[in-house]
Short mmCIF file of C-alpha atoms in Angstrom, two decimals:
data_model
loop_
_atom_site.label_atom_id
_atom_site.label_comp_id
_atom_site.label_asym_id
_atom_site.label_seq_id
_atom_site.Cartn_x
_atom_site.Cartn_y
_atom_site.Cartn_z
CA UNK A 208 21.20 -13.48 -36.07
CA UNK A 209 21.53 -11.03 -33.19
CA UNK A 210 22.98 -7.62 -32.46
CA UNK A 211 23.24 -6.08 -28.99
CA UNK A 212 22.90 -2.62 -27.45
CA UNK A 213 23.87 -1.18 -24.06
CA UNK A 214 21.29 0.69 -21.99
CA UNK A 215 21.69 3.64 -19.63
CA UNK A 216 22.08 1.22 -16.70
CA UNK A 217 24.64 -0.89 -18.67
CA UNK A 218 22.06 -3.61 -19.31
CA UNK A 219 22.63 -5.56 -22.51
CA UNK A 220 19.61 -5.85 -24.81
CA UNK A 221 19.64 -8.36 -27.69
CA UNK A 222 17.90 -7.65 -31.00
CA UNK A 223 16.87 -10.47 -33.33
CA UNK A 224 17.32 -9.97 -37.09
CA UNK A 225 15.20 -11.95 -39.55
CA UNK A 226 13.81 -12.02 -43.07
CA UNK A 227 11.84 -8.74 -43.36
CA UNK A 228 8.09 -8.81 -42.80
CA UNK A 229 5.56 -6.04 -43.41
CA UNK A 230 2.97 -4.67 -40.99
CA UNK A 231 0.58 -1.96 -42.19
CA UNK A 232 3.05 -0.64 -44.74
CA UNK A 233 6.06 -0.74 -42.41
CA UNK A 234 8.95 -3.11 -43.15
CA UNK A 235 10.14 -4.86 -39.99
CA UNK A 236 13.61 -6.51 -40.29
CA UNK A 237 14.33 -6.94 -36.57
CA UNK A 238 12.85 -6.81 -33.08
CA UNK A 239 14.12 -6.28 -29.58
CA UNK A 240 14.26 -9.47 -27.52
CA UNK A 241 14.19 -7.22 -24.43
CA UNK A 242 16.32 -9.18 -21.98
CA UNK A 243 18.78 -12.00 -21.34
CA UNK A 244 15.96 -14.11 -19.87
CA UNK A 245 13.83 -13.75 -23.01
CA UNK A 246 16.86 -14.58 -25.16
CA UNK A 247 17.44 -17.81 -23.25
CA UNK A 248 13.73 -18.70 -23.30
CA UNK A 249 13.57 -18.30 -27.09
CA UNK A 250 16.51 -20.67 -27.63
CA UNK A 251 16.92 -19.80 -31.30
CA UNK A 252 19.24 -21.37 -33.84
CA UNK A 253 20.40 -19.84 -37.10
CA UNK A 254 17.86 -21.01 -39.69
CA UNK A 255 14.93 -21.42 -37.30
CA UNK A 256 11.46 -20.38 -38.46
CA UNK A 257 9.98 -17.76 -36.14
CA UNK A 258 6.64 -16.02 -35.65
CA UNK A 259 6.63 -12.22 -35.60
CA UNK A 260 3.54 -10.67 -34.04
CA UNK A 261 2.65 -6.99 -34.12
CA UNK A 262 1.49 -6.02 -30.62
CA UNK A 263 -0.66 -2.94 -29.91
CA UNK A 264 0.26 -1.49 -33.32
CA UNK A 265 3.65 -0.44 -31.98
CA UNK A 266 5.92 -3.40 -31.34
CA UNK A 267 6.92 -6.57 -33.19
CA UNK A 268 7.53 -9.53 -30.90
CA UNK A 269 9.38 -12.74 -31.78
CA UNK A 270 8.32 -16.22 -30.70
CA UNK A 271 9.47 -19.70 -31.73
CA UNK A 272 6.76 -22.08 -32.96
CA UNK A 273 7.01 -25.82 -32.40
CA UNK A 274 7.30 -27.37 -35.84
CA UNK A 275 9.20 -30.11 -37.66
CA UNK A 276 11.63 -27.66 -39.31
CA UNK A 277 12.80 -26.21 -35.99
CA UNK A 278 12.92 -29.62 -34.31
CA UNK A 279 15.29 -30.93 -36.99
CA UNK A 280 17.46 -27.78 -37.31
CA UNK A 281 21.05 -29.09 -36.90
CA UNK A 282 22.56 -25.70 -36.05
CA UNK A 283 23.64 -25.08 -32.43
CA UNK A 284 21.83 -22.67 -30.15
CA UNK A 285 23.04 -19.11 -30.61
CA UNK A 286 24.97 -18.27 -27.40
CA UNK A 287 24.60 -14.96 -25.58
CA UNK A 288 27.69 -12.78 -25.90
CA UNK A 289 30.17 -12.80 -23.01
CA UNK A 290 31.71 -9.37 -23.65
CA UNK A 291 30.11 -5.93 -23.89
CA UNK A 292 29.45 -4.99 -27.54
CA UNK A 293 30.43 -1.38 -26.84
CA UNK A 294 33.55 -1.55 -24.67
CA UNK A 295 34.57 -5.23 -24.61
CA UNK A 296 34.33 -5.60 -20.83
CA UNK A 297 33.07 -8.92 -19.39
CA UNK A 298 29.33 -9.38 -18.98
CA UNK A 299 27.71 -10.49 -15.74
CA UNK A 300 24.25 -12.07 -15.33
CA UNK A 301 22.01 -10.67 -12.58
CA UNK A 302 21.24 -12.82 -9.54
CA UNK A 303 17.65 -13.21 -10.78
CA UNK A 304 18.92 -14.51 -14.12
CA UNK A 305 16.74 -12.00 -15.96
CA UNK A 306 19.29 -9.46 -17.16
CA UNK A 307 22.88 -9.19 -18.39
CA UNK A 308 25.08 -6.19 -17.60
CA UNK A 309 28.39 -4.72 -18.72
CA UNK A 310 30.79 -4.71 -15.76
CA UNK A 311 32.58 -1.52 -16.83
CA UNK A 312 31.22 1.50 -14.87
CA UNK A 313 32.72 3.78 -17.54
CA UNK A 314 31.16 1.92 -20.49
CA UNK A 315 30.96 4.08 -23.61
CA UNK A 316 27.78 2.29 -24.70
CA UNK A 317 25.96 3.38 -21.53
CA UNK A 318 27.25 6.93 -21.97
CA UNK A 319 25.89 7.04 -25.52
CA UNK A 320 22.48 5.73 -24.38
CA UNK A 321 22.32 8.32 -21.60
CA UNK A 322 23.23 11.09 -24.06
CA UNK A 323 20.64 10.00 -26.64
CA UNK A 324 17.96 9.96 -23.92
CA UNK A 325 19.09 13.33 -22.56
CA UNK A 326 18.92 15.04 -25.96
CA UNK A 327 15.46 13.57 -26.56
CA UNK A 328 14.18 14.79 -23.17
CA UNK A 329 15.64 18.25 -23.81
CA UNK A 330 13.68 18.46 -27.07
CA UNK A 331 16.42 17.76 -29.61
CA UNK A 332 15.09 15.98 -32.69
CA UNK A 333 17.09 13.82 -35.10
CA UNK A 334 20.04 12.90 -32.88
CA UNK A 335 20.04 9.17 -32.18
CA UNK A 336 22.88 6.74 -31.48
CA UNK A 337 24.93 7.22 -34.66
CA UNK A 338 24.84 11.02 -34.37
CA UNK A 339 25.88 10.91 -30.72
CA UNK A 340 28.75 8.57 -31.59
CA UNK A 341 29.89 11.02 -34.26
CA UNK A 342 29.75 14.00 -31.89
CA UNK A 343 31.89 12.11 -29.39
CA UNK A 344 31.05 14.04 -26.18
CA UNK A 345 28.47 13.01 -23.62
CA UNK A 346 27.99 15.46 -20.77
CA UNK A 347 25.45 18.28 -20.99
CA UNK A 348 28.09 20.97 -20.56
CA UNK A 349 30.25 19.46 -23.32
CA UNK A 350 27.29 19.28 -25.71
CA UNK A 351 26.42 22.91 -25.00
CA UNK A 352 29.95 24.21 -25.52
CA UNK A 353 31.45 22.04 -28.27
CA UNK A 354 32.28 24.24 -31.32
CA UNK A 355 30.29 23.58 -34.49
CA UNK A 356 33.43 22.57 -36.39
CA UNK A 357 34.08 19.76 -33.87
CA UNK A 358 30.66 18.11 -34.12
CA UNK A 359 31.76 15.62 -36.81
CA UNK A 360 28.32 15.80 -38.41
CA UNK A 361 27.24 16.67 -41.91
CA UNK A 362 26.41 20.27 -42.78
CA UNK A 363 22.65 19.88 -42.34
CA UNK A 364 22.91 17.97 -39.04
CA UNK A 365 25.45 20.47 -37.69
CA UNK A 366 23.14 23.38 -38.51
CA UNK A 367 20.20 21.54 -36.92
CA UNK A 368 22.13 20.78 -33.74
CA UNK A 369 23.35 24.37 -33.34
CA UNK A 370 19.86 25.77 -33.95
CA UNK A 371 18.28 23.42 -31.39
CA UNK A 372 21.04 24.21 -28.90
CA UNK A 373 20.38 27.93 -29.27
CA UNK A 374 16.66 27.34 -28.79
CA UNK A 375 17.34 25.47 -25.55
CA UNK A 376 19.56 28.30 -24.30
CA UNK A 377 16.84 30.86 -24.98
CA UNK A 378 13.64 29.11 -23.88
CA UNK A 379 12.22 28.54 -20.43
CA UNK A 380 12.81 25.08 -18.98
CA UNK A 381 11.53 23.74 -15.69
CA UNK A 382 14.22 22.72 -13.23
CA UNK A 383 12.77 19.19 -12.90
CA UNK A 384 12.79 18.78 -16.72
CA UNK A 385 16.49 19.58 -16.81
CA UNK A 386 17.45 17.43 -13.82
CA UNK A 387 15.31 14.55 -15.09
CA UNK A 388 17.12 14.61 -18.42
CA UNK A 389 20.65 14.27 -17.06
CA UNK A 390 20.72 10.53 -16.51
CA UNK A 391 20.54 9.88 -12.75
CA UNK A 392 19.80 6.15 -12.65
CA UNK A 393 16.07 5.62 -12.24
CA UNK A 394 15.40 9.25 -11.19
CA UNK A 395 13.10 10.68 -13.86
CA UNK A 396 10.96 13.81 -14.15
CA UNK A 397 8.32 12.79 -11.61
CA UNK A 398 10.79 12.19 -8.79
CA UNK A 399 12.74 15.37 -9.52
CA UNK A 400 9.48 17.31 -9.52
CA UNK A 401 8.74 16.04 -5.99
CA UNK A 402 12.25 17.01 -4.85
CA UNK A 403 12.29 20.42 -6.53
CA UNK A 404 8.85 21.30 -5.29
CA UNK A 405 10.42 21.32 -1.82
CA UNK A 406 13.99 22.44 -2.58
CA UNK A 407 15.54 24.62 -5.29
CA UNK A 408 18.44 23.23 -7.30
CA UNK A 409 20.80 25.44 -5.29
CA UNK A 410 19.40 23.95 -2.09
CA UNK A 411 19.86 20.43 -3.47
CA UNK A 412 23.50 21.30 -4.16
CA UNK A 413 23.84 22.49 -0.55
CA UNK A 414 22.25 19.25 0.66
CA UNK A 415 24.67 17.18 -1.43
CA UNK A 416 27.56 19.17 0.07
CA UNK A 417 26.37 18.35 3.59
CA UNK A 418 27.02 15.17 5.54
CA UNK A 419 23.45 13.79 5.49
CA UNK A 420 22.06 14.16 1.93
CA UNK A 421 20.32 10.79 1.88
CA UNK A 422 18.41 11.40 5.10
CA UNK A 423 17.35 14.88 4.02
CA UNK A 424 15.88 13.89 0.65
CA UNK A 425 14.15 10.89 2.20
CA UNK A 426 11.89 13.22 4.16
CA UNK A 427 10.08 14.07 0.91
CA UNK A 428 6.93 12.04 0.28
CA UNK A 429 7.53 9.64 -2.60
CA UNK A 430 11.34 9.77 -2.37
CA UNK A 431 12.72 6.61 -0.81
CA UNK A 432 16.15 5.48 0.29
CA UNK A 433 17.11 4.08 -3.12
CA UNK A 434 16.41 7.36 -4.94
CA UNK A 435 18.14 9.40 -2.26
CA UNK A 436 21.23 7.20 -2.33
CA UNK A 437 21.37 7.25 -6.13
CA UNK A 438 21.37 11.05 -6.16
CA UNK A 439 24.03 11.15 -3.44
CA UNK A 440 26.22 8.58 -5.24
CA UNK A 441 25.90 10.11 -8.72
CA UNK A 442 25.69 13.83 -8.00
CA UNK A 443 29.38 14.44 -8.60
CA UNK A 444 29.00 13.03 -12.14
CA UNK A 445 26.56 15.80 -13.05
CA UNK A 446 27.68 18.70 -10.85
CA UNK A 447 29.53 20.57 -13.62
CA UNK A 448 26.55 20.30 -15.98
CA UNK A 449 24.11 21.40 -13.25
CA UNK A 450 26.21 24.45 -12.39
CA UNK A 451 26.52 25.33 -16.09
CA UNK A 452 22.74 25.06 -16.51
CA UNK A 453 22.06 27.31 -13.52
CA UNK A 454 24.21 30.02 -15.10
CA UNK A 455 23.16 29.62 -18.74
CA UNK A 456 19.61 28.25 -19.01
CA UNK A 457 16.37 30.11 -18.39
CA UNK A 458 15.53 27.81 -15.49
CA UNK A 459 12.02 28.01 -14.05
CA UNK A 460 11.94 27.11 -10.35
CA UNK A 461 9.11 24.81 -9.28
CA UNK A 462 9.60 25.11 -5.52
CA UNK A 463 6.18 25.66 -3.99
CA UNK A 464 4.44 24.99 -7.31
CA UNK A 465 2.22 22.15 -6.12
CA UNK A 466 -0.86 24.36 -6.46
CA UNK A 467 -0.33 25.16 -10.15
CA UNK A 468 -3.16 23.93 -12.34
CA UNK A 469 -2.12 20.82 -14.27
CA UNK A 470 -2.64 20.60 -18.03
CA UNK A 471 -1.70 17.25 -19.59
CA UNK A 472 -1.37 15.96 -23.16
CA UNK A 473 -2.19 12.50 -24.48
CA UNK A 474 -1.86 11.04 -27.96
CA UNK A 475 0.34 13.84 -29.30
CA UNK A 476 3.27 16.10 -28.44
CA UNK A 477 3.34 19.88 -28.70
CA UNK A 478 6.42 21.32 -26.94
CA UNK A 479 5.58 24.86 -28.13
CA UNK A 480 2.10 24.76 -26.57
CA UNK A 481 3.48 23.28 -23.34
CA UNK A 482 6.12 26.02 -23.24
CA UNK A 483 3.45 28.71 -23.73
CA UNK A 484 1.18 27.30 -21.02
CA UNK A 485 4.07 26.94 -18.56
CA UNK A 486 5.05 30.56 -19.20
CA UNK A 487 1.46 31.49 -18.28
CA UNK A 488 1.82 29.82 -14.89
CA UNK A 489 0.34 26.38 -15.57
CA UNK A 490 1.99 22.99 -15.07
CA UNK A 491 1.76 21.68 -18.63
CA UNK A 492 3.38 18.47 -19.85
CA UNK A 493 2.70 14.99 -21.22
CA UNK A 494 3.29 13.40 -17.80
CA UNK A 495 0.76 11.15 -16.09
CA UNK A 496 -2.77 12.24 -15.26
CA UNK A 497 -4.07 12.48 -11.70
CA UNK A 498 -7.55 13.21 -10.40
CA UNK A 499 -6.67 16.86 -9.84
CA UNK A 500 -5.63 17.40 -13.49
CA UNK A 501 -7.32 20.60 -14.67
CA UNK A 502 -7.35 19.99 -18.44
CA UNK A 503 -6.42 16.94 -20.52
CA UNK A 504 -5.74 17.74 -24.17
CA UNK A 505 -6.39 15.02 -26.76
CA UNK A 506 -5.67 14.94 -30.54
CA UNK A 507 -9.36 14.78 -31.43
CA UNK A 508 -12.74 14.48 -29.73
CA UNK A 509 -13.50 10.92 -28.62
CA UNK A 510 -9.84 9.92 -28.28
CA UNK A 511 -9.41 7.18 -25.66
CA UNK A 512 -6.17 6.37 -23.83
CA UNK A 513 -4.94 5.30 -20.42
CA UNK A 514 -4.78 8.98 -19.46
CA UNK A 515 -8.39 9.70 -20.45
CA UNK A 516 -9.49 6.72 -18.38
CA UNK A 517 -7.56 7.97 -15.34
CA UNK A 518 -8.90 11.52 -15.55
CA UNK A 519 -10.99 12.65 -12.61
CA UNK A 520 -14.64 13.77 -12.86
CA UNK A 521 -13.61 17.44 -12.79
CA UNK A 522 -10.95 17.11 -15.51
CA UNK A 523 -11.89 18.82 -18.77
CA UNK A 524 -10.99 16.65 -21.78
CA UNK A 525 -10.59 18.93 -24.80
CA UNK A 526 -9.46 18.41 -28.40
CA UNK A 527 -6.24 20.37 -28.85
CA UNK A 528 -7.36 22.33 -31.94
CA UNK A 529 -10.52 23.45 -30.13
CA UNK A 530 -8.46 24.39 -27.07
CA UNK A 531 -6.03 26.49 -29.11
CA UNK A 532 -8.89 28.24 -30.91
CA UNK A 533 -10.67 29.10 -27.65
CA UNK A 534 -7.80 29.10 -25.15
CA UNK A 535 -8.86 32.24 -23.29
CA UNK A 536 -12.35 30.87 -22.72
CA UNK A 537 -11.17 27.48 -21.46
CA UNK A 538 -8.52 28.92 -19.15
CA UNK A 539 -10.92 31.45 -17.65
CA UNK A 540 -13.46 28.81 -16.60
#
């Protein structure tokens, strides 16, 4: 059968459930079907035999083989749902026929997806969909101010959430990291970094309060009309959280920071190391690699990834343990 989830943009994603299979010690009982178009192309019936293929060691994909069993299956095709699984609003199919969307702009499912993504980008660990549903609030300012007794979580999860919240309040965070976590549709870290390299958050607020915000932001290289309009249209949704963050977070301003040396990670995550390097004046993150990247840190010598292949001839590729052990030497070169 199928279950469905609602994305940040209110898109409806189907998930196929099947008899469990095992890949490299991991039990796989379901897989994302990714889109309405893929759902329709599969054309599955209850009782069909399917193929499940493990792709790139990370994702199980479903396909429907042509065989006698499937050809003679008397069950009807499983229809796509016509109402949002989260809020019950009608579903609409995109003009391209590729995607299905909830028609409710205030859909609780989309709010939950945005909140889960925001917490992940802000470094919270262990708070996925069920935890966010239990907490019951979705804006950044609400999450940062809700009393512990109102979290509706178990004792251990409540303690974890409060501890991670305190850590966020007391650590440095780049302005583009914060703005990129909020949930502006399609405006992620890289676009906010371009914007905030030219304007501070306070200046962006002033722009949004003016009569020509779209035209102003469009003057920034890499920021087109669609991004500018999205920020203008959605800014009011996040204003309270942005103003709270300005007052309460240790926000690091990136305006004029284009000349900072870039240190990138691939194949692993180390928020503590990134935080240390950023506090030392570097631009450290797991974002994409460009030819002017100063250092690319890898989990071990010989590691190959898309980022190592994109590194420029002057980029130093260093195993992270070696880098940590000899950090002063590498950073002084």
